[in-house]
Amino acid sequence: MLSGSVQPLRSPRYVLIVDDNDEDIAWISELIAEASLGQVLVSSARCLSEAAGAVRATPPDVVIADFHLPDGTGIELAEELRHVAPVIVITGQEQPEQSGAMITRGATEFLVKDELTAKDLARACANAIARSRLEQEVRKLREAEQAATQREREARQVAELALKEEQRGREQLTALLDLASALGAALKVAQVASIAAPRICSATEAEAVSIYSVDKESTTLRLRSQHGFERELIAGWDAIPLTARTPLTDAARSGVLTLSTSSGAPGSLYGGSLSSEHSWLTLPIRAADTIIGVVGFKFRHGHEPGEQRLGYITLVGSMIGQAMRRAQLLEQAEANAEFEERLLAVLGHDLRSPLDVISLSTGLLRLGAEREPVLGRIERAVGTMRDLIADILARTVRRRGTAPDDTKRGNFIDVVTTQIEDLRTANPRRDIRLESEDSADSAPYLCDTVRLNQIVANLVRNALHHGDPHTPVAIVAKRGPNGAEVSVTNQGPEIAPHRVDSLFQPFVRGAESRGSGLGLYIVHELVTEMGGTISVSSAARTTCFRVQLPEAKKG
């Protein structure tokens, strides 16, 4: 298709005649001369292709073309030159039914050769040029109108975008105020995450959000809350070692916000390759200069946040970091208070045994008992109290920092034997039996003296308290293939199966018990600290607690 614009009328005019008949070309040229059009340059072409070349070289003011040409028709030429030059089509036979089609397809005028005169040709040329000029002006007006419409459309789009951004800004501000208010009421890290996840998912137009915190040991990311993730995608990723290579852990180590948009990036948010339909954003959560967590965002591909939304996301991350740090401090304070409360409870509970020994020994002295053995028991009881207090103080120091290992060590069998003697003194009306086994040719089996005393005392006191007072409490202490073992057995009511799982929880008592609910909890905690295990069996009116302990480390 030729392209161009109609040239302004020149003098002399340039007329291109397109006809394959030389006589017709000469006749039309004579008519042009007779028409008194002034000085006119006339050239000719014999077919469509030749005419197209001539027009490209010099666009004419008017084209006069025969209807029938060797390689087409005058109508086709009119279509080709619609926006280049006006075309007058002439034919040897009058065909009224084709005149409308010619005009529609681009011809300016349709003339019959037999009726054609110089005057008719002059009129047709003038009309063609005038019409061409008019069409040119109309096109220019339409182009100007289209350009104005386009500018108006673009201006409207810019205004609409500005309104949307303004509306989004108001919505984001409202969301920030709502988030700040909600976070202000959060007292735990899990609450901070559960409050923040759905809100920031909506405010940032993300498909899903997950919030992780760095654990106390700074070795693992732990999932605190998530919103929008499929269960099968996030399953198994509740805890992610910081040594793993994922965008989440990379952000936690580097402290850099990362947007992953390409498929097959190394390590997705949850371990597999990235979906081509989604992008992933990982945002480190900071408190002061410390990274305490990570937020993971899932966006549909093509909807990744721009610079403005990234700034908003960073601000939200800062708010979450402050709330999470405040919650961590509150949790720590609560844990410290609970720890101190339990220490005092343990101390008060375990001081009863040596105090009982001292009280009964004092009574024996008043009754005239032999002084040396009784005084020895009192000295041991005082030593036990001193060790208990020192152990409580050492636990507090270790919790707040580091402390040297000042564990007292003693022969396992000797420690158990001495403790049973003191318990017999404190409970003279009860039958407490000890069976001990220790190889005479082996080296003494060393254990933590203070903790072993507490374990034995609490297990025996538990048996005395819950067992049948008319039956003995049997203690067996021996060396086993996996370390030292001590068991305490009593006769009496059995432990209900549904209570076994809660036996070692603090302040948990039986329905008819008047105890503190601390004894077995203390035993469980001490055994765990020493790297041992505790088990219980209760059937046929016989209850047995069995503790296995490793040898205390030397050093």
JSON list of C-alpha atoms in Angstrom, two decimals, residues 43-206:
[
{"chain": "A", "resi": 43, "resn": "SER", "atom": "CA", "xyz": [2.77, 11.63, -18.32]},
{"chain": "A", "resi": 44, "resn": "SER", "atom": "CA", "xyz": [1.47, 8.13, -18.81]},
{"chain": "A", "resi": 45, "resn": "ALA", "atom": "CA", "xyz": [1.70, 4.59, -17.52]},
{"chain": "A", "resi": 46, "resn": "ARG", "atom": "CA", "xyz": [0.35, 1.43, -19.15]},
{"chain": "A", "resi": 47, "resn": "CYS", "atom": "CA", "xyz": [-0.46, -0.72, -16.12]},
{"chain": "A", "resi": 48, "resn": "LEU", "atom": "CA", "xyz": [-0.94, -0.67, -12.35]},
{"chain": "A", "resi": 49, "resn": "SER", "atom": "CA", "xyz": [2.62, -1.57, -11.45]},
{"chain": "A", "resi": 50, "resn": "GLU", "atom": "CA", "xyz": [4.06, 1.08, -13.80]},
{"chain": "A", "resi": 51, "resn": "ALA", "atom": "CA", "xyz": [1.63, 3.65, -12.37]},
{"chain": "A", "resi": 52, "resn": "ALA", "atom": "CA", "xyz": [2.66, 2.78, -8.82]},
{"chain": "A", "resi": 53, "resn": "GLY", "atom": "CA", "xyz": [6.30, 3.42, -9.71]},
{"chain": "A", "resi": 54, "resn": "ALA", "atom": "CA", "xyz": [5.50, 6.76, -11.32]},
{"chain": "A", "resi": 55, "resn": "VAL", "atom": "CA", "xyz": [3.45, 7.87, -8.32]},
{"chain": "A", "resi": 56, "resn": "ARG", "atom": "CA", "xyz": [6.27, 6.95, -5.95]},
{"chain": "A", "resi": 57, "resn": "ALA", "atom": "CA", "xyz": [8.68, 9.00, -8.01]},
{"chain": "A", "resi": 58, "resn": "THR", "atom": "CA", "xyz": [6.45, 12.11, -8.28]},
{"chain": "A", "resi": 59, "resn": "PRO", "atom": "CA", "xyz": [2.95, 12.17, -6.79]},
{"chain": "A", "resi": 60, "resn": "PRO", "atom": "CA", "xyz": [0.53, 13.65, -9.43]},
{"chain": "A", "resi": 61, "resn": "ASP", "atom": "CA", "xyz": [-2.25, 16.16, -8.79]},
{"chain": "A", "resi": 62, "resn": "VAL", "atom": "CA", "xyz": [-4.73, 13.97, -10.67]},
{"chain": "A", "resi": 63, "resn": "VAL", "atom": "CA", "xyz": [-4.69, 10.41, -12.02]},
{"chain": "A", "resi": 64, "resn": "ILE", "atom": "CA", "xyz": [-6.89, 9.54, -15.00]},
{"chain": "A", "resi": 65, "resn": "ALA", "atom": "CA", "xyz": [-7.14, 5.76, -15.31]},
{"chain": "A", "resi": 66, "resn": "ASP", "atom": "CA", "xyz": [-8.89, 3.43, -17.71]},
{"chain": "A", "resi": 67, "resn": "PHE", "atom": "CA", "xyz": [-11.24, 0.96, -16.02]},
{"chain": "A", "resi": 68, "resn": "HIS", "atom": "CA", "xyz": [-9.64, -2.06, -17.72]},
{"chain": "A", "resi": 69, "resn": "LEU", "atom": "CA", "xyz": [-5.86, -2.44, -17.36]},
{"chain": "A", "resi": 70, "resn": "PRO", "atom": "CA", "xyz": [-3.58, -5.37, -18.15]},
{"chain": "A", "resi": 71, "resn": "ASP", "atom": "CA", "xyz": [-2.83, -6.18, -14.48]},
{"chain": "A", "resi": 72, "resn": "GLY", "atom": "CA", "xyz": [-5.99, -4.95, -12.76]},
{"chain": "A", "resi": 73, "resn": "THR", "atom": "CA", "xyz": [-8.65, -2.30, -12.84]},
{"chain": "A", "resi": 74, "resn": "GLY", "atom": "CA", "xyz": [-8.91, 1.42, -12.32]},
{"chain": "A", "resi": 75, "resn": "ILE", "atom": "CA", "xyz": [-10.85, 0.72, -9.11]},
{"chain": "A", "resi": 76, "resn": "GLU", "atom": "CA", "xyz": [-7.87, -1.19, -7.68]},
{"chain": "A", "resi": 77, "resn": "LEU", "atom": "CA", "xyz": [-5.62, 1.74, -8.59]},
{"chain": "A", "resi": 78, "resn": "ALA", "atom": "CA", "xyz": [-8.06, 4.13, -6.87]},
{"chain": "A", "resi": 79, "resn": "GLU", "atom": "CA", "xyz": [-7.89, 1.98, -3.74]},
{"chain": "A", "resi": 80, "resn": "GLU", "atom": "CA", "xyz": [-4.10, 1.97, -3.91]},
{"chain": "A", "resi": 81, "resn": "LEU", "atom": "CA", "xyz": [-3.90, 5.77, -4.26]},
{"chain": "A", "resi": 82, "resn": "ARG", "atom": "CA", "xyz": [-6.80, 6.67, -1.92]},
{"chain": "A", "resi": 83, "resn": "HIS", "atom": "CA", "xyz": [-4.65, 8.87, 0.34]},
{"chain": "A", "resi": 84, "resn": "VAL", "atom": "CA", "xyz": [-2.02, 9.84, -2.26]},
{"chain": "A", "resi": 85, "resn": "ALA", "atom": "CA", "xyz": [-3.81, 11.39, -5.28]},
{"chain": "A", "resi": 86, "resn": "PRO", "atom": "CA", "xyz": [-7.39, 11.73, -6.62]},
{"chain": "A", "resi": 87, "resn": "VAL", "atom": "CA", "xyz": [-8.25, 9.15, -9.29]},
{"chain": "A", "resi": 88, "resn": "ILE", "atom": "CA", "xyz": [-10.74, 9.68, -12.15]},
{"chain": "A", "resi": 89, "resn": "VAL", "atom": "CA", "xyz": [-11.83, 6.39, -13.72]},
{"chain": "A", "resi": 90, "resn": "ILE", "atom": "CA", "xyz": [-13.01, 6.33, -17.38]},
{"chain": "A", "resi": 91, "resn": "THR", "atom": "CA", "xyz": [-14.56, 3.46, -19.28]},
{"chain": "A", "resi": 92, "resn": "GLY", "atom": "CA", "xyz": [-15.75, 2.76, -22.78]},
{"chain": "A", "resi": 93, "resn": "GLN", "atom": "CA", "xyz": [-19.18, 1.57, -21.68]},
{"chain": "A", "resi": 94, "resn": "GLU", "atom": "CA", "xyz": [-21.56, 3.20, -19.23]},
{"chain": "A", "resi": 95, "resn": "GLN", "atom": "CA", "xyz": [-22.04, 0.94, -16.20]},
{"chain": "A", "resi": 96, "resn": "PRO", "atom": "CA", "xyz": [-24.15, 2.82, -13.64]},
{"chain": "A", "resi": 97, "resn": "GLU", "atom": "CA", "xyz": [-24.15, -0.11, -11.22]},
{"chain": "A", "resi": 98, "resn": "GLN", "atom": "CA", "xyz": [-20.33, 0.15, -10.88]},
{"chain": "A", "resi": 99, "resn": "SER", "atom": "CA", "xyz": [-20.13, 3.91, -10.34]},
{"chain": "A", "resi": 100, "resn": "GLY", "atom": "CA", "xyz": [-21.19, 3.68, -6.68]},
{"chain": "A", "resi": 101, "resn": "ALA", "atom": "CA", "xyz": [-18.69, 0.91, -5.99]},
{"chain": "A", "resi": 102, "resn": "MET", "atom": "CA", "xyz": [-15.90, 2.95, -7.62]},
{"chain": "A", "resi": 103, "resn": "ILE", "atom": "CA", "xyz": [-16.63, 6.01, -5.49]},
{"chain": "A", "resi": 104, "resn": "THR", "atom": "CA", "xyz": [-16.84, 3.87, -2.36]},
{"chain": "A", "resi": 105, "resn": "ARG", "atom": "CA", "xyz": [-13.50, 2.19, -3.08]},
{"chain": "A", "resi": 106, "resn": "GLY", "atom": "CA", "xyz": [-11.65, 5.46, -3.65]},
{"chain": "A", "resi": 107, "resn": "ALA", "atom": "CA", "xyz": [-12.37, 6.82, -7.14]},
{"chain": "A", "resi": 108, "resn": "THR", "atom": "CA", "xyz": [-13.14, 10.55, -7.21]},
{"chain": "A", "resi": 109, "resn": "GLU", "atom": "CA", "xyz": [-15.11, 10.55, -10.49]},
{"chain": "A", "resi": 110, "resn": "PHE", "atom": "CA", "xyz": [-16.51, 8.02, -12.96]},
{"chain": "A", "resi": 111, "resn": "LEU", "atom": "CA", "xyz": [-16.66, 9.14, -16.66]},
{"chain": "A", "resi": 112, "resn": "VAL", "atom": "CA", "xyz": [-17.80, 7.45, -19.91]},
{"chain": "A", "resi": 113, "resn": "LYS", "atom": "CA", "xyz": [-15.41, 7.81, -22.86]},
{"chain": "A", "resi": 114, "resn": "ASP", "atom": "CA", "xyz": [-18.10, 8.25, -25.56]},
{"chain": "A", "resi": 115, "resn": "GLU", "atom": "CA", "xyz": [-19.67, 11.19, -23.69]},
{"chain": "A", "resi": 116, "resn": "LEU", "atom": "CA", "xyz": [-16.44, 12.76, -22.44]},
{"chain": "A", "resi": 117, "resn": "THR", "atom": "CA", "xyz": [-15.66, 16.38, -23.47]},
{"chain": "A", "resi": 118, "resn": "ALA", "atom": "CA", "xyz": [-12.85, 18.76, -22.58]},
{"chain": "A", "resi": 119, "resn": "LYS", "atom": "CA", "xyz": [-15.29, 20.71, -20.42]},
{"chain": "A", "resi": 120, "resn": "ASP", "atom": "CA", "xyz": [-16.36, 17.55, -18.59]},
{"chain": "A", "resi": 121, "resn": "LEU", "atom": "CA", "xyz": [-12.73, 16.62, -18.01]},
{"chain": "A", "resi": 122, "resn": "ALA", "atom": "CA", "xyz": [-11.88, 20.11, -16.71]},
{"chain": "A", "resi": 123, "resn": "ARG", "atom": "CA", "xyz": [-14.83, 19.96, -14.31]},
{"chain": "A", "resi": 124, "resn": "ALA", "atom": "CA", "xyz": [-13.87, 16.46, -13.18]},
{"chain": "A", "resi": 125, "resn": "CYS", "atom": "CA", "xyz": [-10.25, 17.50, -12.54]},
{"chain": "A", "resi": 126, "resn": "ALA", "atom": "CA", "xyz": [-11.33, 20.58, -10.56]},
{"chain": "A", "resi": 127, "resn": "ASN", "atom": "CA", "xyz": [-13.78, 18.51, -8.52]},
{"chain": "A", "resi": 128, "resn": "ALA", "atom": "CA", "xyz": [-11.17, 15.84, -7.91]},
{"chain": "A", "resi": 129, "resn": "ILE", "atom": "CA", "xyz": [-8.59, 18.35, -6.69]},
{"chain": "A", "resi": 130, "resn": "ALA", "atom": "CA", "xyz": [-11.15, 20.17, -4.52]},
{"chain": "A", "resi": 131, "resn": "ARG", "atom": "CA", "xyz": [-12.38, 16.91, -3.07]},
{"chain": "A", "resi": 132, "resn": "SER", "atom": "CA", "xyz": [-8.83, 15.76, -2.45]},
{"chain": "A", "resi": 133, "resn": "ARG", "atom": "CA", "xyz": [-8.11, 18.99, -0.58]},
{"chain": "A", "resi": 134, "resn": "LEU", "atom": "CA", "xyz": [-11.31, 18.61, 1.43]},
{"chain": "A", "resi": 135, "resn": "GLU", "atom": "CA", "xyz": [-10.49, 15.03, 2.32]},
{"chain": "A", "resi": 136, "resn": "GLN", "atom": "CA", "xyz": [-7.02, 16.12, 3.35]},
{"chain": "A", "resi": 137, "resn": "GLU", "atom": "CA", "xyz": [-8.44, 18.76, 5.68]},
{"chain": "A", "resi": 138, "resn": "VAL", "atom": "CA", "xyz": [-10.97, 16.30, 7.06]},
{"chain": "A", "resi": 139, "resn": "ARG", "atom": "CA", "xyz": [-8.20, 13.81, 7.72]},
{"chain": "A", "resi": 140, "resn": "LYS", "atom": "CA", "xyz": [-6.16, 16.46, 9.45]},
{"chain": "A", "resi": 141, "resn": "LEU", "atom": "CA", "xyz": [-9.15, 17.43, 11.59]},
{"chain": "A", "resi": 142, "resn": "ARG", "atom": "CA", "xyz": [-9.79, 13.79, 12.42]},
{"chain": "A", "resi": 143, "resn": "GLU", "atom": "CA", "xyz": [-6.15, 13.24, 13.28]},
{"chain": "A", "resi": 144, "resn": "ALA", "atom": "CA", "xyz": [-6.20, 16.34, 15.48]},
{"chain": "A", "resi": 145, "resn": "GLU", "atom": "CA", "xyz": [-9.42, 15.17, 17.10]},
{"chain": "A", "resi": 146, "resn": "GLN", "atom": "CA", "xyz": [-7.98, 11.70, 17.67]},
{"chain": "A", "resi": 147, "resn": "ALA", "atom": "CA", "xyz": [-4.82, 13.22, 19.14]},
{"chain": "A", "resi": 148, "resn": "ALA", "atom": "CA", "xyz": [-6.91, 15.43, 21.43]},
{"chain": "A", "resi": 149, "resn": "THR", "atom": "CA", "xyz": [-9.04, 12.44, 22.42]},
{"chain": "A", "resi": 150, "resn": "GLN", "atom": "CA", "xyz": [-5.90, 10.43, 23.12]},
{"chain": "A", "resi": 151, "resn": "ARG", "atom": "CA", "xyz": [-4.45, 13.24, 25.22]},
{"chain": "A", "resi": 152, "resn": "GLU", "atom": "CA", "xyz": [-7.72, 13.53, 27.08]},
{"chain": "A", "resi": 153, "resn": "ARG", "atom": "CA", "xyz": [-7.79, 9.78, 27.63]},
{"chain": "A", "resi": 154, "resn": "GLU", "atom": "CA", "xyz": [-4.20, 9.82, 28.91]},
{"chain": "A", "resi": 155, "resn": "ALA", "atom": "CA", "xyz": [-4.94, 12.79, 31.18]},
{"chain": "A", "resi": 156, "resn": "ARG", "atom": "CA", "xyz": [-7.99, 10.98, 32.52]},
{"chain": "A", "resi": 157, "resn": "GLN", "atom": "CA", "xyz": [-5.92, 7.86, 33.12]},
{"chain": "A", "resi": 158, "resn": "VAL", "atom": "CA", "xyz": [-3.29, 9.90, 34.95]},
{"chain": "A", "resi": 159, "resn": "ALA", "atom": "CA", "xyz": [-6.01, 11.54, 37.06]},
{"chain": "A", "resi": 160, "resn": "GLU", "atom": "CA", "xyz": [-7.61, 8.18, 37.80]},
{"chain": "A", "resi": 161, "resn": "LEU", "atom": "CA", "xyz": [-4.22, 6.73, 38.72]},
{"chain": "A", "resi": 162, "resn": "ALA", "atom": "CA", "xyz": [-3.55, 9.69, 41.01]},
{"chain": "A", "resi": 163, "resn": "LEU", "atom": "CA", "xyz": [-6.95, 9.21, 42.64]},
{"chain": "A", "resi": 164, "resn": "LYS", "atom": "CA", "xyz": [-6.26, 5.50, 43.06]},
{"chain": "A", "resi": 165, "resn": "GLU", "atom": "CA", "xyz": [-2.85, 6.22, 44.58]},
{"chain": "A", "resi": 166, "resn": "GLU", "atom": "CA", "xyz": [-4.43, 8.77, 46.90]},
{"chain": "A", "resi": 167, "resn": "GLN", "atom": "CA", "xyz": [-7.11, 6.28, 47.88]},
{"chain": "A", "resi": 168, "resn": "ARG", "atom": "CA", "xyz": [-4.50, 3.56, 48.33]},
{"chain": "A", "resi": 169, "resn": "GLY", "atom": "CA", "xyz": [-2.46, 5.92, 50.47]},
{"chain": "A", "resi": 170, "resn": "ARG", "atom": "CA", "xyz": [-5.48, 6.60, 52.69]},
{"chain": "A", "resi": 171, "resn": "GLU", "atom": "CA", "xyz": [-6.20, 2.88, 52.92]},
{"chain": "A", "resi": 172, "resn": "GLN", "atom": "CA", "xyz": [-2.59, 2.12, 53.78]},
{"chain": "A", "resi": 173, "resn": "LEU", "atom": "CA", "xyz": [-2.57, 4.82, 56.46]},
{"chain": "A", "resi": 174, "resn": "THR", "atom": "CA", "xyz": [-5.78, 3.40, 57.92]},
{"chain": "A", "resi": 175, "resn": "ALA", "atom": "CA", "xyz": [-4.25, -0.10, 57.79]},
{"chain": "A", "resi": 176, "resn": "LEU", "atom": "CA", "xyz": [-1.10, 1.16, 59.54]},
{"chain": "A", "resi": 177, "resn": "LEU", "atom": "CA", "xyz": [-3.13, 2.79, 62.31]},
{"chain": "A", "resi": 178, "resn": "ASP", "atom": "CA", "xyz": [-5.19, -0.39, 62.72]},
{"chain": "A", "resi": 179, "resn": "LEU", "atom": "CA", "xyz": [-2.04, -2.53, 62.78]},
{"chain": "A", "resi": 180, "resn": "ALA", "atom": "CA", "xyz": [-0.33, -0.25, 65.31]},
{"chain": "A", "resi": 181, "resn": "SER", "atom": "CA", "xyz": [-3.39, -0.35, 67.57]},
{"chain": "A", "resi": 182, "resn": "ALA", "atom": "CA", "xyz": [-3.69, -4.13, 67.36]},
{"chain": "A", "resi": 183, "resn": "LEU", "atom": "CA", "xyz": [0.03, -4.72, 67.89]},
{"chain": "A", "resi": 184, "resn": "GLY", "atom": "CA", "xyz": [-0.03, -2.49, 70.94]},
{"chain": "A", "resi": 185, "resn": "ALA", "atom": "CA", "xyz": [-2.25, -5.05, 72.69]},
{"chain": "A", "resi": 186, "resn": "ALA", "atom": "CA", "xyz": [-0.08, -8.07, 71.78]},
{"chain": "A", "resi": 187, "resn": "LEU", "atom": "CA", "xyz": [1.82, -9.51, 74.74]},
{"chain": "A", "resi": 188, "resn": "LYS", "atom": "CA", "xyz": [3.44, -12.53, 73.06]},
{"chain": "A", "resi": 189, "resn": "VAL", "atom": "CA", "xyz": [5.43, -13.04, 69.87]},
{"chain": "A", "resi": 190, "resn": "ALA", "atom": "CA", "xyz": [2.83, -15.50, 68.53]},
{"chain": "A", "resi": 191, "resn": "GLN", "atom": "CA", "xyz": [0.13, -12.86, 69.10]},
{"chain": "A", "resi": 192, "resn": "VAL", "atom": "CA", "xyz": [2.15, -10.25, 67.20]},
{"chain": "A", "resi": 193, "resn": "ALA", "atom": "CA", "xyz": [2.51, -12.61, 64.24]},
{"chain": "A", "resi": 194, "resn": "SER", "atom": "CA", "xyz": [-1.13, -13.75, 64.21]},
{"chain": "A", "resi": 195, "resn": "ILE", "atom": "CA", "xyz": [-2.31, -10.11, 64.32]},
{"chain": "A", "resi": 196, "resn": "ALA", "atom": "CA", "xyz": [0.10, -8.92, 61.63]},
{"chain": "A", "resi": 197, "resn": "ALA", "atom": "CA", "xyz": [-0.11, -11.73, 59.05]},
{"chain": "A", "resi": 198, "resn": "PRO", "atom": "CA", "xyz": [-3.69, -11.25, 57.74]},
{"chain": "A", "resi": 199, "resn": "ARG", "atom": "CA", "xyz": [-3.50, -7.46, 57.97]},
{"chain": "A", "resi": 200, "resn": "ILE", "atom": "CA", "xyz": [-0.29, -7.02, 56.00]},
{"chain": "A", "resi": 201, "resn": "CYS", "atom": "CA", "xyz": [-1.41, -9.66, 53.49]},
{"chain": "A", "resi": 202, "resn": "SER", "atom": "CA", "xyz": [-4.45, -7.51, 52.69]},
{"chain": "A", "resi": 203, "resn": "ALA", "atom": "CA", "xyz": [-2.68, -4.14, 52.86]},
{"chain": "A", "resi": 204, "resn": "THR", "atom": "CA", "xyz": [0.19, -5.18, 50.56]},
{"chain": "A", "resi": 205, "resn": "GLU", "atom": "CA", "xyz": [-2.05, -7.07, 48.07]},
{"chain": "A", "resi": 206, "resn": "ALA", "atom": "CA", "xyz": [-0.04, -10.24, 48.64]}
]
